Short mmCIF file of C-alpha atoms and ligand atoms in Angstrom, two decimals:
data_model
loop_
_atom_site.label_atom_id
_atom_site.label_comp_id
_atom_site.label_asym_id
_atom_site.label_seq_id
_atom_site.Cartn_x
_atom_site.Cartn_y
_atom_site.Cartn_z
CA UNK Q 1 -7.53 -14.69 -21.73
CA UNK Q 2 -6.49 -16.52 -18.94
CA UNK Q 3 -4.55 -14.46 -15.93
CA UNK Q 4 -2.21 -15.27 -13.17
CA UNK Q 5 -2.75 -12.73 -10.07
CA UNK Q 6 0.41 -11.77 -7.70
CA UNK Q 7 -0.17 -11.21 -4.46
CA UNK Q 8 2.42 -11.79 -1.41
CA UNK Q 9 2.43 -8.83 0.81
CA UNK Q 10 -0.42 -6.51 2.84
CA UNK Q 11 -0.99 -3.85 0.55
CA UNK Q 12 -1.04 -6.29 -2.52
CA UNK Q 13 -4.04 -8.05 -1.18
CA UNK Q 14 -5.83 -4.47 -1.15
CA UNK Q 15 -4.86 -4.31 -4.25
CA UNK Q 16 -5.90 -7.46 -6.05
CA UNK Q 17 -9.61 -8.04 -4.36
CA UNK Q 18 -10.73 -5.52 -6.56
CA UNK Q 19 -9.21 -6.85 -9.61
CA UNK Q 20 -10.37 -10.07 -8.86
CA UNK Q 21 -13.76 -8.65 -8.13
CA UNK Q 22 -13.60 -7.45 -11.82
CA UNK Q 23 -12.20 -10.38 -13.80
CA UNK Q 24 -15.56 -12.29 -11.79
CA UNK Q 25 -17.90 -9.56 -13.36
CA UNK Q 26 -16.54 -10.42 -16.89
CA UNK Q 27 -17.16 -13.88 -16.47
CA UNK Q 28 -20.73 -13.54 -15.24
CA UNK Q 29 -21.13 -11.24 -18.27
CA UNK Q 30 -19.59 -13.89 -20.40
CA UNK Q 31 -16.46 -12.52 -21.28
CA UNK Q 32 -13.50 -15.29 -22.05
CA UNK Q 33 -11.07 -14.11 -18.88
CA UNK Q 34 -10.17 -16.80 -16.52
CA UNK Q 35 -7.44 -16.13 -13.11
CA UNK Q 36 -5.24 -18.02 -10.67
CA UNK Q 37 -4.10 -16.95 -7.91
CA UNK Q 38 -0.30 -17.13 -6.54
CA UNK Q 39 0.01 -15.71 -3.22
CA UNK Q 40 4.45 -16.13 -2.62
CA UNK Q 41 3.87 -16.15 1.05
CA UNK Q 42 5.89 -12.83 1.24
CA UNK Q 43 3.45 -11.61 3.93
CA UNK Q 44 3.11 -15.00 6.47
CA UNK Q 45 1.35 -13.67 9.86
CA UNK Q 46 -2.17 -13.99 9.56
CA UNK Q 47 -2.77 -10.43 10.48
CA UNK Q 48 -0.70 -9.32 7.58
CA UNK Q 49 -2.33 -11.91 4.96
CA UNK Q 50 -5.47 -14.42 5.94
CA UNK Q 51 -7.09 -10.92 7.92
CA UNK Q 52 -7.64 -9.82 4.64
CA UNK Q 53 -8.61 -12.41 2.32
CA UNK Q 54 -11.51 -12.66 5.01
CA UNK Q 55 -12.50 -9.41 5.65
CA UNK Q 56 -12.14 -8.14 1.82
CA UNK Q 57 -13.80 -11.83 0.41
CA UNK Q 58 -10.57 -12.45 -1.84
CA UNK Q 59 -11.13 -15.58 -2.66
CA UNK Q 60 -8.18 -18.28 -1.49
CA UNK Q 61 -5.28 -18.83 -3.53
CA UNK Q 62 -4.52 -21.12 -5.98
CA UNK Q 63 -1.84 -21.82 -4.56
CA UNK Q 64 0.89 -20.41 -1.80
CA UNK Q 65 4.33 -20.63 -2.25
CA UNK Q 66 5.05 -20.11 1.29
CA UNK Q 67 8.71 -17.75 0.40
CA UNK Q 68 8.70 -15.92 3.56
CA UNK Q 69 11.38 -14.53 5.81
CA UNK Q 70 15.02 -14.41 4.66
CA UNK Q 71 16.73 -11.13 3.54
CA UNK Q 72 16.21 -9.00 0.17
CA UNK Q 73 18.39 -11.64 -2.04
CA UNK Q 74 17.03 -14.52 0.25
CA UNK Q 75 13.39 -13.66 -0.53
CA UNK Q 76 14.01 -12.72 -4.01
CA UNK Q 77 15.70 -15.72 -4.77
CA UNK Q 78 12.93 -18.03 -2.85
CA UNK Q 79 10.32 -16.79 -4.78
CA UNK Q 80 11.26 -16.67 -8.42
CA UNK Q 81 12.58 -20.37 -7.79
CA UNK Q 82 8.81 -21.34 -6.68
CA UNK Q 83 6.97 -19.53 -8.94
CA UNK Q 84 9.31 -20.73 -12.06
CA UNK Q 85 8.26 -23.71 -11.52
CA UNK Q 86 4.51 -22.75 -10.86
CA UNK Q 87 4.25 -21.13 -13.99
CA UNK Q 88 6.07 -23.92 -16.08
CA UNK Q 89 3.20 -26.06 -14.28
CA UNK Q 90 0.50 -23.34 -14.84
CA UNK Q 91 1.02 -21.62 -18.27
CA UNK Q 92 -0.69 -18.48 -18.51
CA UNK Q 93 -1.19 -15.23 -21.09
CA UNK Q 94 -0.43 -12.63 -18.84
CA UNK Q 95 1.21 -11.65 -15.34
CA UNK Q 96 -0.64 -9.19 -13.01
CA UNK Q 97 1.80 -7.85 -10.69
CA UNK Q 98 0.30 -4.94 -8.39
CA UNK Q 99 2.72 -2.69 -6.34
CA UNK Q 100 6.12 -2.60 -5.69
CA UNK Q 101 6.83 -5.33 -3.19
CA UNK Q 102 9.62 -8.12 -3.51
CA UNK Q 103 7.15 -10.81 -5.05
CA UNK Q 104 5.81 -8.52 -7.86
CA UNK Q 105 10.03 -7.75 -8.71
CA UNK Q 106 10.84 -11.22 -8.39
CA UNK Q 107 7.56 -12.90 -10.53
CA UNK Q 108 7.92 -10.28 -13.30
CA UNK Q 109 11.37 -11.64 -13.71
CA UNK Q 110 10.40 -14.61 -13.78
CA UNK Q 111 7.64 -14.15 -16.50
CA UNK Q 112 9.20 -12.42 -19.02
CA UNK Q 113 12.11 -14.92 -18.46
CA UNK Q 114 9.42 -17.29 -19.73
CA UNK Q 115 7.95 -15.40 -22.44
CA UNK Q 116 4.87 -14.62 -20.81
CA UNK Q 117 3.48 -11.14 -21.16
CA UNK Q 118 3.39 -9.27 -17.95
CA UNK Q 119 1.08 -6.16 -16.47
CA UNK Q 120 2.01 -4.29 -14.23
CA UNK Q 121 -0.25 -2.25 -11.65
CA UNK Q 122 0.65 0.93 -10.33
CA UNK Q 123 3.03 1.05 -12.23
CA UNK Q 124 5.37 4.21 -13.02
CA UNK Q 125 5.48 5.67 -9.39
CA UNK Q 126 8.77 6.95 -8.22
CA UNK Q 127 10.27 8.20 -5.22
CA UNK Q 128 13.92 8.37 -7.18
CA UNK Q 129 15.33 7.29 -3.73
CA UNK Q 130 17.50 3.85 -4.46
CA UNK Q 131 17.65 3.41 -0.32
CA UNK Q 132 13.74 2.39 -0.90
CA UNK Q 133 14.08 -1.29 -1.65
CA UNK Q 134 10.92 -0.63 -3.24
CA UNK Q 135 11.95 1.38 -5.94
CA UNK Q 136 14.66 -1.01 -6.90
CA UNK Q 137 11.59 -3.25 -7.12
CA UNK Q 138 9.74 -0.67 -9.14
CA UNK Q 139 12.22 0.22 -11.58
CA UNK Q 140 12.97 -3.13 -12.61
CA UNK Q 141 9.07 -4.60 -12.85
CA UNK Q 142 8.41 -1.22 -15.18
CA UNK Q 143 12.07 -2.10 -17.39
CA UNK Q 144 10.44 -5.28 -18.18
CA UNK Q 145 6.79 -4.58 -17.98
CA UNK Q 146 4.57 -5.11 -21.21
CA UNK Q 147 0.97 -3.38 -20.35
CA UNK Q 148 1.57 -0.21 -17.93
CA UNK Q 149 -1.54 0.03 -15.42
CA UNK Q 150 -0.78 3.99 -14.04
CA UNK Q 151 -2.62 6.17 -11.07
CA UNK Q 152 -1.32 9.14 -12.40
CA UNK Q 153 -0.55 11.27 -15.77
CA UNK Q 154 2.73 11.67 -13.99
CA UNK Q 155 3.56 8.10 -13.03
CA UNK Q 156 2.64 8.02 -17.18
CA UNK Q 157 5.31 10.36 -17.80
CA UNK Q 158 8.15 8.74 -16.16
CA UNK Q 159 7.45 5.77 -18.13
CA UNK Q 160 7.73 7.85 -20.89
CA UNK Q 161 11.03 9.29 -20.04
CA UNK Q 162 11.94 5.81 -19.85
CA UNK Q 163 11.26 4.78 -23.84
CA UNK Q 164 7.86 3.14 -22.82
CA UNK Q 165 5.41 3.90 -25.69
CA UNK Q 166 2.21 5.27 -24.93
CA UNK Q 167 0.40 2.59 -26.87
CA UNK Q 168 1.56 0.47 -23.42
CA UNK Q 169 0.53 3.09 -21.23
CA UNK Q 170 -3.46 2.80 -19.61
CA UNK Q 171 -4.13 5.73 -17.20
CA UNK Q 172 -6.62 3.92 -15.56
CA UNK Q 173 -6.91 5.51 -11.43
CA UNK Q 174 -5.77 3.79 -8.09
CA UNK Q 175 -7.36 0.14 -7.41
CA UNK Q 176 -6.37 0.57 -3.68
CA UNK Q 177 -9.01 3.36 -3.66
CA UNK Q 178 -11.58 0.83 -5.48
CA UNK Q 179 -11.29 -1.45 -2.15
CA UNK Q 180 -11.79 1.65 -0.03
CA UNK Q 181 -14.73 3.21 -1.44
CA UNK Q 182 -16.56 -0.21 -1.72
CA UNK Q 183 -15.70 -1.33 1.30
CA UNK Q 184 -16.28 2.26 3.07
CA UNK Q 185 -19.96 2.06 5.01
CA UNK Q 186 -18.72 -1.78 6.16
CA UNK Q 187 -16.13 -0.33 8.19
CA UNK Q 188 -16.00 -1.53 11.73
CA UNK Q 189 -15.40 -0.23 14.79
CA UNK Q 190 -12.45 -1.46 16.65
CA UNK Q 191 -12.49 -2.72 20.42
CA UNK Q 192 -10.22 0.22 21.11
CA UNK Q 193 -12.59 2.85 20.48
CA UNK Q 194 -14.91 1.86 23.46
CA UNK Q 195 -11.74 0.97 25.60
CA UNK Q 196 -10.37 4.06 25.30
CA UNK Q 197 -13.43 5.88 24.68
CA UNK Q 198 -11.75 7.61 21.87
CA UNK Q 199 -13.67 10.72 20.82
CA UNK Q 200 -14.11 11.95 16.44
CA UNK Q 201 -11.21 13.73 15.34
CA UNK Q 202 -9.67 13.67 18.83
CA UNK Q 203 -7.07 10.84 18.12
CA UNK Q 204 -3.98 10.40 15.53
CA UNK Q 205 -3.64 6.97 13.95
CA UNK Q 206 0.27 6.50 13.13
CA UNK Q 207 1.86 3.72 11.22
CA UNK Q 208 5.81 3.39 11.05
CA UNK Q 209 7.84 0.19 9.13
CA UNK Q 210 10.05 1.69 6.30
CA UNK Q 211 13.29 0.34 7.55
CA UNK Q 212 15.20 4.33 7.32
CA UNK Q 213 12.72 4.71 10.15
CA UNK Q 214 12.56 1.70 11.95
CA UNK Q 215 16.10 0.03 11.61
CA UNK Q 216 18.05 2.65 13.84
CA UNK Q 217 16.70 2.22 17.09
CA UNK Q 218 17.15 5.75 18.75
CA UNK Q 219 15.84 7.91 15.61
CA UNK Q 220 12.89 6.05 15.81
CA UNK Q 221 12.78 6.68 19.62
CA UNK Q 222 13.44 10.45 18.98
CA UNK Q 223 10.96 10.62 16.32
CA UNK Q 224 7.96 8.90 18.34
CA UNK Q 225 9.13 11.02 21.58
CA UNK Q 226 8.80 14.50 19.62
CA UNK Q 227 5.14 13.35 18.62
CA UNK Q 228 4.02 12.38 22.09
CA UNK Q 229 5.46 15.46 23.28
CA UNK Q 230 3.36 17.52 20.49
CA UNK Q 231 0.12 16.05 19.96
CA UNK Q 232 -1.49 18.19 23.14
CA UNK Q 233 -2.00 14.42 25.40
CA UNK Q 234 -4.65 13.09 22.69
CA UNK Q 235 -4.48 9.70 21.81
CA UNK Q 236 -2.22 8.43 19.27
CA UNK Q 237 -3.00 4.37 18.24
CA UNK Q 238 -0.41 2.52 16.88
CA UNK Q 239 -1.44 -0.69 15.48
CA UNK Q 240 2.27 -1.78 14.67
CA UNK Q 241 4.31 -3.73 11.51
CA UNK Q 242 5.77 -6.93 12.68
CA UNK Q 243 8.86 -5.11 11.71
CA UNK Q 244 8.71 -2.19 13.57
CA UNK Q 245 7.41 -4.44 16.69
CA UNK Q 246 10.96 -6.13 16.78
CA UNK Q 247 12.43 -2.81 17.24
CA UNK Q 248 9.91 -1.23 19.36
CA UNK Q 249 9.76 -3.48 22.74
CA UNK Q 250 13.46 -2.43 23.27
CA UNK Q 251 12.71 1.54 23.46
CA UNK Q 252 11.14 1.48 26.65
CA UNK Q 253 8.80 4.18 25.83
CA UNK Q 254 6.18 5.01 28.66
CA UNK Q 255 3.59 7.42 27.44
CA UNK Q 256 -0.78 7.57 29.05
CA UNK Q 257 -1.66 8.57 25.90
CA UNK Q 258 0.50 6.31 23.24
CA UNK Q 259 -1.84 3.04 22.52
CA UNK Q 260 0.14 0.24 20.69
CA UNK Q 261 -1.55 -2.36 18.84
CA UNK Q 262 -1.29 -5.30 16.96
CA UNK Q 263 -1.57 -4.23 12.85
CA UNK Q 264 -5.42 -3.97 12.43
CA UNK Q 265 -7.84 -5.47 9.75
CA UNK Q 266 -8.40 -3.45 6.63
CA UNK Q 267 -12.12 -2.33 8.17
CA UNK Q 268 -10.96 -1.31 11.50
CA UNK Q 269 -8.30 0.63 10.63
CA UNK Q 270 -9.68 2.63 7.93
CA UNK Q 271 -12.53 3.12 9.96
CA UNK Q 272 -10.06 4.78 12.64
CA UNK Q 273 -8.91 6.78 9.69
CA UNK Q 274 -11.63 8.18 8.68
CA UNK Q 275 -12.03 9.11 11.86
CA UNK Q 276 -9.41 10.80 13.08
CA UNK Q 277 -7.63 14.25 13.26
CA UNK Q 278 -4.62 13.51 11.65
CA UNK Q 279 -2.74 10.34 10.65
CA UNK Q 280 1.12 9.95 10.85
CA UNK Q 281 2.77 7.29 8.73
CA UNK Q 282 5.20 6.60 6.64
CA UNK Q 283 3.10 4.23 4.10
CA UNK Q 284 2.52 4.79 0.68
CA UNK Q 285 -0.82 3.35 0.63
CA UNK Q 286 -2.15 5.24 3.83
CA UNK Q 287 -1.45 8.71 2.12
CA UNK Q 288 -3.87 7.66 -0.81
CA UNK Q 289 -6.50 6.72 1.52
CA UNK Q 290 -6.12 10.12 3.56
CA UNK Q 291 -6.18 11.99 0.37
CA UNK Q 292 -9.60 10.36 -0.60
CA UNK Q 293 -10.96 10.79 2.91
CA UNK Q 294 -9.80 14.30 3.49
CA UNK Q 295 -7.89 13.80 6.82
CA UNK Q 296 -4.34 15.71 7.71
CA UNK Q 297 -1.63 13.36 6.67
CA UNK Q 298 1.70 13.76 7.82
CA UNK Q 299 4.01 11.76 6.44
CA UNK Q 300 7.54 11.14 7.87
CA UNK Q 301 9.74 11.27 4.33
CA UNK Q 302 11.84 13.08 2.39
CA UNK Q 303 10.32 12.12 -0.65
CA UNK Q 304 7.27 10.31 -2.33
CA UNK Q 305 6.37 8.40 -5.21
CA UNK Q 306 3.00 9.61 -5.03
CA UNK Q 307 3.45 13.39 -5.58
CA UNK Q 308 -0.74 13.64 -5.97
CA UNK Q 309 -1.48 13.33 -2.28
CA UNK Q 310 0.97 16.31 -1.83
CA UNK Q 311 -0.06 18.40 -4.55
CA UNK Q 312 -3.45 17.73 -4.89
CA UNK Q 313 -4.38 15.94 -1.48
CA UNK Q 314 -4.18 16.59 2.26
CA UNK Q 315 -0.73 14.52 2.72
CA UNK Q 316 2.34 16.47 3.46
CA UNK Q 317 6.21 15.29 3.63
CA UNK Q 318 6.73 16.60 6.81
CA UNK Q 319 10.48 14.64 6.85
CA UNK Q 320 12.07 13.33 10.40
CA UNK Q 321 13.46 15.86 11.60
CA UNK Q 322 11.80 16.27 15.06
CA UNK Q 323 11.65 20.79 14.80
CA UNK Q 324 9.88 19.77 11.51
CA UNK Q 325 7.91 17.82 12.96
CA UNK Q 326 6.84 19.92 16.26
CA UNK Q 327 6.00 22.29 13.47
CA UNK Q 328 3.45 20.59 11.58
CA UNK Q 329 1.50 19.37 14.56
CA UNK Q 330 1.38 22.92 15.66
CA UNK Q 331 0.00 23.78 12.15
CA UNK Q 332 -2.22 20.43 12.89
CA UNK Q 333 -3.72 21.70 15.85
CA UNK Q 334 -3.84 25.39 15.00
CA UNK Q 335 -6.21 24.35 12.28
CA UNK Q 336 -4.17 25.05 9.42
CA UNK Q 337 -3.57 22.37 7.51
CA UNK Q 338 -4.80 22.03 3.88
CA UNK Q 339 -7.70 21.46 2.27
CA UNK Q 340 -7.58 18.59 -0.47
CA UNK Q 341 -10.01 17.41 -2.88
CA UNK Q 342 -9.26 13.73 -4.88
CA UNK Q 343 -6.82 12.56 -8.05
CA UNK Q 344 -8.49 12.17 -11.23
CA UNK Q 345 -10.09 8.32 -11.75
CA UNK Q 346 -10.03 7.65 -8.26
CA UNK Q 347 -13.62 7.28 -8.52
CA UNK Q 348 -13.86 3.38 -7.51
CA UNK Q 349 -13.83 2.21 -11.07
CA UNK Q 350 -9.75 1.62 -11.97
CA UNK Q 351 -10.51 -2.44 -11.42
CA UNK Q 352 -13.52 -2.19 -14.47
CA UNK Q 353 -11.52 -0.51 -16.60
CA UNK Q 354 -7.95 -2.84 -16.13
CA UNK Q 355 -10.67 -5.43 -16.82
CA UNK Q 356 -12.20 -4.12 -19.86
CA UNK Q 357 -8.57 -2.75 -21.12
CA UNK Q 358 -6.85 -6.53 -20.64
CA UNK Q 359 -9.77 -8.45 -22.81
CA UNK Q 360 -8.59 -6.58 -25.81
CA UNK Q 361 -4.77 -7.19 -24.95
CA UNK Q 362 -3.04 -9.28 -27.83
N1 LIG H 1 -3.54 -1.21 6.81
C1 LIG H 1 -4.36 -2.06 7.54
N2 LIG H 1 -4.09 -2.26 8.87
C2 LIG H 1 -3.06 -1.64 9.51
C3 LIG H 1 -2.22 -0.76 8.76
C4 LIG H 1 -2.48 -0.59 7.41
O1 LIG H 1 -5.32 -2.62 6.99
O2 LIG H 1 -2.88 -1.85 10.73
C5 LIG H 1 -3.79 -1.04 5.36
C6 LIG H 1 -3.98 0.39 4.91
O3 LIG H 1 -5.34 0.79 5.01
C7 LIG H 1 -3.50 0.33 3.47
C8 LIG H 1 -2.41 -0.72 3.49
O4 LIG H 1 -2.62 -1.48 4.69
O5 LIG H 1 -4.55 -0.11 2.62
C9 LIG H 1 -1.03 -0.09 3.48
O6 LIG H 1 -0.09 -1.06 3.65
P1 LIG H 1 1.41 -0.72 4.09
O7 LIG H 1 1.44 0.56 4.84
O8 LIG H 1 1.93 -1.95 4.76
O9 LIG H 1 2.17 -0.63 2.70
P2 LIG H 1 2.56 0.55 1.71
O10 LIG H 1 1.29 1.19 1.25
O11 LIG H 1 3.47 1.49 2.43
O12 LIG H 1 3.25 -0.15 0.60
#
C-alpha cells in the first residue's frame, strides 16, 4: 500500500507525526505500507512549519510545493495546480488528508479528480457555520472522501446523515491527542516562565486567529480589553498567529500583565498549558488538548465542531460577547468551572489503529 501524506498548515503537522510514526512501525514489522510526504507550503514561517518537524521528529518532506500566501481562491487554486502535477509524477493508492485546512480541501479534489482513493482524518466534524472557511473545507473533503477516519460517534453520525455508509466509517479517536500524550513528559519550559517568574495555575495562555475574531479590528480590541480587565492582574501569554499579529500592533493596547509572544513550539506551549489556570482561545485543536489535560477552557465561539470538549470535557463556548465573558472568568476564578474527564479512544493509540485499518483497505 503505498500512501501520500498532506500536510500544509500548523495543526496538520500535529496531526501527521503520529501517523507517520505508525506507517514506520508497520514497516519495521514488515508490513507492505510505504509514504511520501507533500507538505503545500500552506503554513511558510518557520515557526508555523520547520518548529515542528524538529521538535515532533516528522521526518522532511518529500517534497514542498511552496503554495503560500494569496487569498482563499488564490491558495486553493495554487495548490491543486502543484499537487496535480505531483501526483501525476508520484502515483499513489491512497490520499491522507488530516483536518480541515485549505490544502487537505484542495488535494482531496485533486485526488479523486485522478481516481485515487482518498482518507480523510478527522473527518465528520461540524460547526454548521458556512462563515468558517473551514467547514467549507470540511464539507467538501467528507462529499468526496472514500475511508472516513472519525474522533467521535457523533462526527460518525453526520456522515451518516450525509449517505456515507458505515462500512466507510472507522471510529478510530483523535491523532492530535496521540502527539500530546507521547510527547507529554518532553515538554519544555519556555524562557518566559523564568522571565516572568510565572507561578502554576496563576497564568492564562490565550490564542486568537479565526478571522470573525481577528479581522475587525475594534471587536478584537474590546474582546482582549474585557479579559485584561477580568482576569484579577495575573498573567495572560499570548504567543500570537501571524494573522492576528498584523492586526494586533495597530490596537495600541498597554496592559503590565498582557505578555505577547511570538507563536510557540508544540513543547513549550503545551507545557504552558498544562500549566495554567485557564486557557482562552478560539482554536479547535487547543480545546482537545485542554479537555485531555483537564484545564478551564474558554473558548470565544458561538459554536463548535467538537461538541465532546463541551459535553464531556472542561471547554466551554463562552461566545464574544464581553458580559459573557466577564462572567465566565468570574466563574473561573470563583472556582466553579467544570470538572471533565476524556472522549472515548483518546487514549494515544488512534495513529495504530488508522495504520492497522488502511493495510486491509482495497
Ligand atoms: N500550538 C503551538 N504553538 C502555539 C499555538 C498553538 O504549538 O503558539 C499548537 C497547539 O498545541 C495545537 C495546534 O497548535 O496542537 C492548534 O493549532 P491552531 O490553533 O493553529 O489550529 P486549529 O486547531 O484551530 O485548527
Amino acid at each position: 500500500m503505498k500512501t501520500t501524506i498532506i500536510a500544509g498548515a500548523r495543526p496538520n503537522f500535529i496531526k501527521v507525526a503520529p501517523i507517520i510514526h505508525a506507517i514506520k512501525r508497520a514497516q519495521l514489522k514488515g508490513k507492505d505500507i510505504s509514504y511520501r510526504l507533500v507538505h503545500t507550503g500552506q503554513h511558510y514561517d518557520p515557526k508555523m512549519s520547520e518548529t515542528f518537524f524538529t521538535e515532533l521528529n516528522i521526518p522532511a518532506p518529500d517534497i514542498n510545493l511552496e503554495c503560500g500566501g494569496g487569498s482563499q481562491a488564490e491558495q486553493t487554486a495554487a495548490i491543486m495546480i502543484a499537487f496535480e502535477k505531483e501526483l501525476m509524477s508520484n502515483p499513489t493508492d491512497l490520499v491522507i488528508v488530516v483536518g480541515d485546512v485549505t490544502s487537505s480541501m484542495a488535494c482531496s479534489i485533486v485526488a479523486k479528480k485522478l481516481n485515487t482513493k482518498v482518507a480523510h482524518i478527522e473527518a465528520g466534524i461540524r460547526s454548521f457555520d458556512l462563515a468558517m472557511p473551514e467547514e467549507i473545507n470540511r464539507i467538501i473533503t467528507d462529499s468526496i472522501t472514500d475511508y472516513f477516519f472519525t474522533t467521535s460517534v457523533w462526527a460518525g453520525n453526520n456522515l451518516r446523515k450525509n449517505g456515507v455508509k458505515d462500512e466507510q466509517i472507522f471510529f478510530v479517536g483523535n491523532v492530535m491527542i496521540d502527539t500530546l500524550l507521547a510527547n507529554k513528559n518532553r515538554f519544555v519550559k519556555p524562557a518566559i516562565w523564568d522571565q516572568l517568574k510565572l507561578v502554576n495555575n496563576q497564568f492564562i495562555v490565550m490564542t486568537l486567529h479565526r478571522p470573525v475574531n481577528v479581522d475587525e479590528p475594534k471587536k478584537l480590541k474590546e474582546i482582549i480589553e474585557t479579559i485584561l480587565n477580568n482576569v484579577q492582574g495575573i498573567p495572560v501569554i499570548f504567543p500570537i498567529h501571524p494573522r492576528t499579529a498584523k492586526i494586533f500592533t495597530d490596537l495600541n493596547i498597554d496592559a503590565t500583565n498582557m505578555h505577547i509572544a511570538e507563536p510557540m513550539g508544540y513543547l513549550e506551549f503545551n507545557f504552558l498549558v498544562k500549566n495554567s489556570k485557564a486557557v482562552i482561545t478560539d482554536s479547535g485543536g487547543i480545546t482537545e488538548e485542554a479537555t485531555v489535560f483537564g484545564i478551564p477552557c474558554l473558548t470565544l465561539r458561538d459554536n463548535t465542531e467538537r461538541p465532546e470538549t463541551c459535553e464531556i470535557g472542561t471547554n466551554e463556548l463562552v461566545g464574544t460577547n464581553p458580559e459573557n465573558i466577564k462572567l465566565a472568568l468570574i466563574k473561573l476564578f470563583e472556582g466553579k468551572w467544570k470538572k471533565g474527564s476524556i472522549p472515548a479512544l483518546w487514549d494515544g493509540n488512534t495513529s495504530g489503529r488508522i495504520a492497522e485499518k488502511i493495510l486491509v483497505l482495497h
